[in-house]
Amino acid sequence: MILSKYPYVIQKEILDNMEYSDLFMFSFVSKKMKKVIKSSQMDRFNSISSIVYECDRTDQSWVCISKKWIEIMRIVKHEEGGNGYFQLNVCGKTIDFRQTSFHIPFIPKLQNVSFCVDFHLFGDRAKNGTTNFTEMEKLEKFFCSSPVLKSIKVSAGTSTAPFNPESKFYQTESVESEQDTLIFPAILSHFQGRQAFIRCHSCEIFNLIEFINRWKSGRALQKLEYLQIEIFEPELRPNQILNAVAAKQMNATSQPATHIVPKIYNWLYSKPNTDPIISHAYVVRETDSRVASVQIQDNTLSFGVWNKTEEEFLKMVS
């Protein structure tokens, strides 16, 4: 069947009933066909909010349409001498395609595209109940070969080796992490992004104090706008932490301003904005006098950075 011989109305009806994966492959037939697909399927394409790269336990990357989980294609490592490949021209580059395969996962570098990754870092369970992740070298290669991510959602046990402090893991704009300890991943020590949400089973109070003092000094976390740490144990004592970081207090009669910002990426079933911070306690960064509100309640430390100097901040809440 030569589709181009049919009127546009019939072409559109045929394309309307094709799967996304077929439309994707069909778009490589010719430039004219690509234009027909784009013009006739614009409503379908506009309904796609995001694309998901899903890697299963066999290291096989699925490219799917978010929420509907409609598969478009799989990205695989080229097998030298493999059979079943056919070549298509993509943006001036010849790429081999085939029906199915296995591979070491990677994320392609595409213009005007942001990537978000959800993964779990667990290994074999030890007698004490902990799980030890042993594939750090492979994971670091994944981050090294990938663009800086917009958001990472991670669940982590322990590890035989830490992330490199300069790893692209710490460069992501936003990270949501559930982890056994604050040591792995060491987000408080090396994070370079804007938003971090951590649920940690246990921690040292010293780590929280050190994090706030490092921000105050201006030596680290310079892009940070919001950080939240929920601790299961030990119990957090607000006065102990606030006194240790020399936190300042607003006038008790003043009404604290509410710090709340939109989340960089809204993972499924999560709220679009950060939890509000309403606190009289705040700290000031030495290098530029920027203010951050500090709130400790329900064994959760919340830290929100204002785009204001101390003078501007106090004038705002007076």
Short mmCIF file of C-alpha atoms in Angstrom, two decimals:
data_model
loop_
_atom_site.label_atom_id
_atom_site.label_comp_id
_atom_site.label_asym_id
_atom_site.label_seq_id
_atom_site.Cartn_x
_atom_site.Cartn_y
_atom_site.Cartn_z
CA MET A 1 0.00 0.00 0.00
CA ILE A 2 1.43 3.38 -1.04
CA LEU A 3 0.12 5.74 1.62
CA SER A 4 1.15 8.91 -0.19
CA LYS A 5 -1.33 8.21 -3.01
CA TYR A 6 -4.32 8.53 -0.68
CA PRO A 7 -6.01 11.86 0.17
CA TYR A 8 -4.94 13.55 3.41
CA VAL A 9 -8.19 12.62 5.18
CA ILE A 10 -7.57 8.92 4.56
CA GLN A 11 -3.89 9.25 5.47
CA LYS A 12 -4.90 10.82 8.78
CA GLU A 13 -7.45 8.08 9.50
CA ILE A 14 -4.80 5.42 8.92
CA LEU A 15 -2.22 7.20 11.06
CA ASP A 16 -4.78 7.81 13.83
CA ASN A 17 -5.08 4.05 14.26
CA MET A 18 -1.35 3.33 14.34
CA GLU A 19 0.60 2.70 17.56
CA TYR A 20 3.16 5.28 18.69
CA SER A 21 6.00 2.82 18.04
CA ASP A 22 4.83 2.37 14.44
CA LEU A 23 4.48 6.12 13.93
CA PHE A 24 8.02 6.56 15.25
CA MET A 25 9.47 4.07 12.77
CA PHE A 26 7.24 5.31 9.95
CA SER A 27 8.54 8.87 10.42
CA PHE A 28 11.94 7.77 9.07
CA VAL A 29 10.52 6.75 5.68
CA SER A 30 10.89 10.24 4.22
CA LYS A 31 10.83 13.91 5.16
CA LYS A 32 7.42 14.24 3.54
CA MET A 33 6.03 11.39 5.64
CA LYS A 34 7.48 12.92 8.80
CA LYS A 35 5.64 16.20 8.03
CA VAL A 36 2.37 14.32 7.43
CA ILE A 37 2.71 12.50 10.74
CA LYS A 38 3.53 15.69 12.65
CA SER A 39 0.64 17.66 11.16
CA SER A 40 -1.99 14.91 11.43
CA GLN A 41 -1.02 13.65 14.90
CA MET A 42 -0.35 16.96 16.63
CA ASP A 43 -3.24 16.50 19.09
CA ARG A 44 -1.94 13.07 20.11
CA PHE A 45 1.62 14.33 20.53
CA ASN A 46 0.52 17.39 22.56
CA SER A 47 -1.19 15.07 25.05
CA ILE A 48 2.18 13.47 25.93
CA SER A 49 3.44 15.13 29.12
CA SER A 50 6.74 13.23 29.35
CA ILE A 51 8.74 10.28 28.06
CA VAL A 52 10.02 7.57 30.42
CA TYR A 53 13.25 5.57 30.05
CA GLU A 54 12.63 2.37 32.05
CA CYS A 55 15.54 0.00 32.75
CA ASP A 56 14.60 -3.44 34.06
CA ARG A 57 16.83 -5.97 35.85
CA THR A 58 18.12 -7.25 32.47
CA ASP A 59 19.65 -3.82 31.66
CA GLN A 60 17.12 -3.26 28.90
CA SER A 61 15.99 0.33 28.37
CA TRP A 62 12.34 0.85 27.43
CA VAL A 63 11.27 4.22 26.04
CA CYS A 64 7.64 4.70 27.02
CA ILE A 65 4.99 7.39 27.19
CA SER A 66 4.54 8.44 30.81
CA LYS A 67 1.52 7.19 32.81
CA LYS A 68 0.10 5.20 29.90
CA TRP A 69 3.32 3.10 29.67
CA ILE A 70 2.98 2.77 25.92
CA GLU A 71 6.26 1.42 24.56
CA ILE A 72 7.87 3.39 21.74
CA MET A 73 11.22 1.61 21.43
CA ARG A 74 14.15 0.11 23.34
CA ILE A 75 17.71 1.45 23.36
CA VAL A 76 20.34 -1.30 23.11
CA LYS A 77 24.07 -1.68 22.68
CA HIS A 78 25.11 -2.56 19.14
CA GLU A 79 26.18 -6.17 18.73
CA GLU A 80 29.06 -6.50 16.29
CA GLY A 81 28.19 -8.98 13.59
CA GLY A 82 24.62 -9.21 14.86
CA ASN A 83 21.82 -10.05 12.48
CA GLY A 84 18.47 -8.37 12.00
CA TYR A 85 19.65 -4.74 11.90
CA PHE A 86 18.25 -2.21 9.46
CA GLN A 87 19.61 1.31 9.04
CA LEU A 88 17.74 4.63 9.17
CA ASN A 89 18.95 8.20 8.84
CA VAL A 90 18.27 10.24 11.99
CA CYS A 91 19.24 13.93 11.85
CA GLY A 92 22.03 13.16 9.38
CA LYS A 93 23.34 10.16 11.35
CA THR A 94 22.91 6.54 10.33
CA ILE A 95 21.52 4.49 13.23
CA ASP A 96 21.00 0.74 13.35
CA PHE A 97 17.57 -0.51 14.46
CA ARG A 98 16.38 -4.00 15.33
CA GLN A 99 13.46 -5.63 17.11
CA THR A 100 14.97 -6.57 20.53
CA SER A 101 18.31 -7.02 22.39
CA PHE A 102 20.12 -6.47 25.73
CA HIS A 103 22.59 -3.75 26.66
CA ILE A 104 24.39 -1.65 29.23
CA PRO A 105 21.89 1.21 29.79
CA PHE A 106 22.68 4.76 28.73
CA ILE A 107 20.80 8.01 28.16
CA PRO A 108 21.26 9.74 24.81
CA LYS A 109 22.27 13.40 24.73
CA LEU A 110 19.38 15.27 23.11
CA GLN A 111 18.82 19.00 22.71
CA ASN A 112 16.02 20.69 24.68
CA VAL A 113 15.22 17.49 26.60
CA SER A 114 15.38 17.03 30.38
CA PHE A 115 15.85 13.60 31.95
CA CYS A 116 14.61 12.24 35.28
CA VAL A 117 15.73 8.88 36.68
CA ASP A 118 14.23 6.62 39.36
CA PHE A 119 16.45 3.76 40.57
CA HIS A 120 17.21 1.46 43.52
CA LEU A 121 20.69 0.73 44.93
CA PHE A 122 20.51 -2.51 46.88
CA GLY A 123 22.63 -5.64 46.89
CA ASP A 124 22.57 -8.90 48.81
CA ARG A 125 21.10 -8.73 52.31
CA ALA A 126 23.61 -9.28 55.12
CA LYS A 127 22.95 -11.08 58.41
CA ASN A 128 22.40 -7.74 60.19
CA GLY A 129 19.62 -6.89 57.74
CA THR A 130 21.54 -4.30 55.67
CA THR A 131 21.94 -4.48 51.91
CA ASN A 132 25.28 -3.73 50.29
CA PHE A 133 25.37 -2.25 46.77
CA THR A 134 28.44 -3.50 44.86
CA GLU A 135 28.01 -2.07 41.34
CA MET A 136 29.26 1.48 41.95
CA GLU A 137 31.80 1.43 39.12
CA LYS A 138 29.08 0.52 36.63
CA LEU A 139 26.73 3.16 38.05
CA GLU A 140 29.39 5.88 37.86
CA LYS A 141 29.97 5.03 34.19
CA PHE A 142 26.24 5.47 33.63
CA PHE A 143 26.28 8.97 35.14
CA CYS A 144 29.53 9.89 33.40
CA SER A 145 28.12 9.04 29.96
CA SER A 146 24.75 10.70 30.62
CA PRO A 147 23.73 14.38 30.57
CA VAL A 148 23.18 16.11 33.92
CA LEU A 149 19.74 15.02 35.09
CA LYS A 150 16.81 17.24 36.00
CA SER A 151 15.70 15.00 38.86
CA ILE A 152 16.74 11.76 40.55
CA LYS A 153 14.62 9.57 42.79
CA VAL A 154 16.67 6.93 44.58
CA SER A 155 16.36 4.26 47.27
CA ALA A 156 19.73 3.22 48.69
CA GLY A 157 21.13 0.73 51.18
CA THR A 158 24.83 0.71 52.00
CA SER A 159 27.68 0.52 49.49
CA THR A 160 31.19 -0.84 49.23
CA ALA A 161 32.26 2.48 47.66
CA PRO A 162 30.89 6.06 47.71
CA PHE A 163 29.93 8.23 44.77
CA ASN A 164 32.76 10.37 43.45
CA PRO A 165 32.28 13.85 44.99
CA GLU A 166 32.33 15.25 41.43
CA SER A 167 29.81 12.69 40.17
CA LYS A 168 26.95 13.95 38.02
CA PHE A 169 24.69 12.34 40.59
CA TYR A 170 25.35 15.32 42.88
CA GLN A 171 24.92 17.81 40.00
CA THR A 172 21.26 16.96 39.39
CA GLU A 173 18.85 19.85 39.96
CA SER A 174 16.62 17.89 42.33
CA VAL A 175 17.06 14.65 44.27
CA GLU A 176 14.60 12.62 46.34
CA SER A 177 16.33 9.93 48.36
CA GLU A 178 15.36 7.25 50.85
CA GLN A 179 18.53 5.84 52.40
CA ASP A 180 19.86 3.88 55.38
CA THR A 181 22.38 6.54 56.46
CA LEU A 182 23.43 10.05 55.40
CA ILE A 183 26.80 8.67 54.27
CA PHE A 184 25.44 6.98 51.13
CA PRO A 185 24.63 8.94 49.12
CA ALA A 186 26.47 11.85 50.80
CA ILE A 187 23.99 14.47 49.62
CA LEU A 188 24.61 16.87 52.52
CA SER A 189 28.34 16.94 51.72
CA HIS A 190 28.45 17.10 47.92
CA PHE A 191 25.07 18.19 46.51
CA GLN A 192 25.33 20.99 43.93
CA GLY A 193 21.69 21.26 42.88
CA ARG A 194 18.69 23.27 44.03
CA GLN A 195 16.31 20.93 45.87
CA ALA A 196 16.86 17.82 48.01
CA PHE A 197 14.36 15.64 49.86
CA ILE A 198 15.87 12.96 52.10
CA ARG A 199 14.28 10.25 54.25
CA CYS A 200 16.99 8.64 56.36
CA HIS A 201 16.74 5.75 58.79
CA SER A 202 19.58 6.94 61.02
CA CYS A 203 22.04 9.81 61.15
CA GLU A 204 24.55 11.64 63.30
CA ILE A 205 23.30 15.00 64.58
CA PHE A 206 26.76 16.33 63.75
CA ASN A 207 26.03 15.80 60.03
CA LEU A 208 23.03 18.14 60.19
CA ILE A 209 24.97 20.80 62.09
CA GLU A 210 27.88 20.56 59.64
CA PHE A 211 25.53 20.92 56.67
CA ILE A 212 24.05 24.18 57.98
CA ASN A 213 27.47 25.59 58.91
CA ARG A 214 28.88 24.76 55.47
CA TRP A 215 25.97 26.61 53.84
CA LYS A 216 26.49 29.58 56.18
CA SER A 217 30.15 29.78 55.21
CA GLY A 218 29.30 30.00 51.50
CA ARG A 219 31.74 27.17 50.75
CA ALA A 220 29.09 24.72 49.53
CA LEU A 221 25.47 24.26 48.44
CA GLN A 222 25.49 27.68 46.78
CA LYS A 223 22.55 26.89 44.46
CA LEU A 224 20.40 25.34 47.18
CA GLU A 225 16.89 26.71 47.57
CA TYR A 226 15.18 23.96 49.61
CA LEU A 227 16.26 20.90 51.58
CA GLN A 228 14.21 18.59 53.77
CA ILE A 229 15.55 15.71 55.90
CA GLU A 230 13.22 13.32 57.66
CA ILE A 231 15.04 11.23 60.29
CA PHE A 232 13.73 8.02 61.86
CA GLU A 233 16.37 7.97 64.61
CA PRO A 234 17.73 9.50 66.78
CA GLU A 235 15.19 12.03 68.01
CA LEU A 236 16.04 15.54 66.86
CA ARG A 237 16.33 18.21 69.57
CA PRO A 238 15.62 21.57 67.93
CA ASN A 239 17.40 23.76 70.50
CA GLN A 240 20.53 21.59 70.36
CA ILE A 241 20.85 22.04 66.59
CA LEU A 242 19.81 25.69 66.44
CA ASN A 243 22.24 26.66 69.21
CA ALA A 244 25.07 24.72 67.57
CA VAL A 245 24.67 26.65 64.28
CA ALA A 246 24.15 30.00 66.06
CA ALA A 247 20.71 30.42 64.50
CA LYS A 248 19.10 33.83 64.87
CA GLN A 249 15.53 34.37 66.08
CA MET A 250 12.99 36.83 64.77
CA ASN A 251 11.07 38.97 67.20
CA ALA A 252 8.56 36.71 68.94
CA THR A 253 5.73 39.09 68.06
CA SER A 254 6.57 38.97 64.34
CA GLN A 255 4.61 36.71 62.01
CA PRO A 256 7.11 34.48 60.18
CA ALA A 257 6.92 34.50 56.39
CA THR A 258 6.03 31.20 54.73
CA HIS A 259 8.78 29.71 52.57
CA ILE A 260 7.36 27.53 49.78
CA VAL A 261 8.56 26.94 46.21
CA PRO A 262 7.39 24.79 43.26
CA LYS A 263 9.14 21.45 43.01
CA ILE A 264 11.56 21.17 40.09
CA TYR A 265 9.99 17.84 39.16
CA ASN A 266 6.74 16.46 40.49
CA TRP A 267 7.11 12.68 40.76
CA LEU A 268 3.95 10.60 40.52
CA TYR A 269 1.65 10.98 43.55
CA SER A 270 3.80 13.74 45.07
CA LYS A 271 2.75 17.32 45.82
CA PRO A 272 3.65 20.04 43.28
CA ASN A 273 5.14 22.38 45.92
CA THR A 274 7.58 21.97 48.79
CA ASP A 275 6.22 21.68 52.32
CA PRO A 276 5.84 25.18 53.81
CA ILE A 277 8.44 26.41 56.31
CA ILE A 278 7.03 28.77 58.96
CA SER A 279 9.73 29.47 61.54
CA HIS A 280 11.17 32.27 63.64
CA ALA A 281 14.65 30.70 63.34
CA TYR A 282 16.98 31.61 60.50
CA VAL A 283 20.66 31.65 59.54
CA VAL A 284 22.64 34.07 57.39
CA ARG A 285 25.24 33.23 54.73
CA GLU A 286 28.50 35.04 55.37
CA THR A 287 29.42 35.70 51.74
CA ASP A 288 26.28 37.56 50.62
CA SER A 289 24.02 37.95 53.71
CA ARG A 290 21.37 35.67 52.17
CA VAL A 291 18.87 34.25 54.66
CA ALA A 292 17.62 30.68 55.11
CA SER A 293 14.70 29.71 57.35
CA VAL A 294 15.30 26.67 59.56
CA GLN A 295 12.44 24.57 60.92
CA ILE A 296 12.73 21.41 63.03
CA GLN A 297 9.54 19.53 63.89
CA ASP A 298 8.23 15.96 63.74
CA ASN A 299 11.86 14.78 63.51
CA THR A 300 12.21 16.61 60.21
CA LEU A 301 14.66 19.40 59.42
CA SER A 302 13.49 21.82 56.73
CA PHE A 303 15.82 24.42 55.24
CA GLY A 304 14.54 27.11 52.86
CA VAL A 305 16.75 29.74 51.24
CA TRP A 306 15.31 33.19 50.54
CA ASN A 307 16.38 35.40 47.68
CA LYS A 308 16.81 38.21 50.18
CA THR A 309 19.53 39.64 52.39
CA GLU A 310 18.99 39.71 56.16
CA GLU A 311 18.03 43.38 56.02
CA GLU A 312 15.47 42.75 53.25
CA PHE A 313 14.16 39.65 55.02
CA LEU A 314 13.55 41.40 58.34
CA LYS A 315 11.91 44.33 56.58
CA MET A 316 9.58 41.88 54.82
CA VAL A 317 8.38 40.26 58.06
CA SER A 318 8.25 43.39 60.20
#
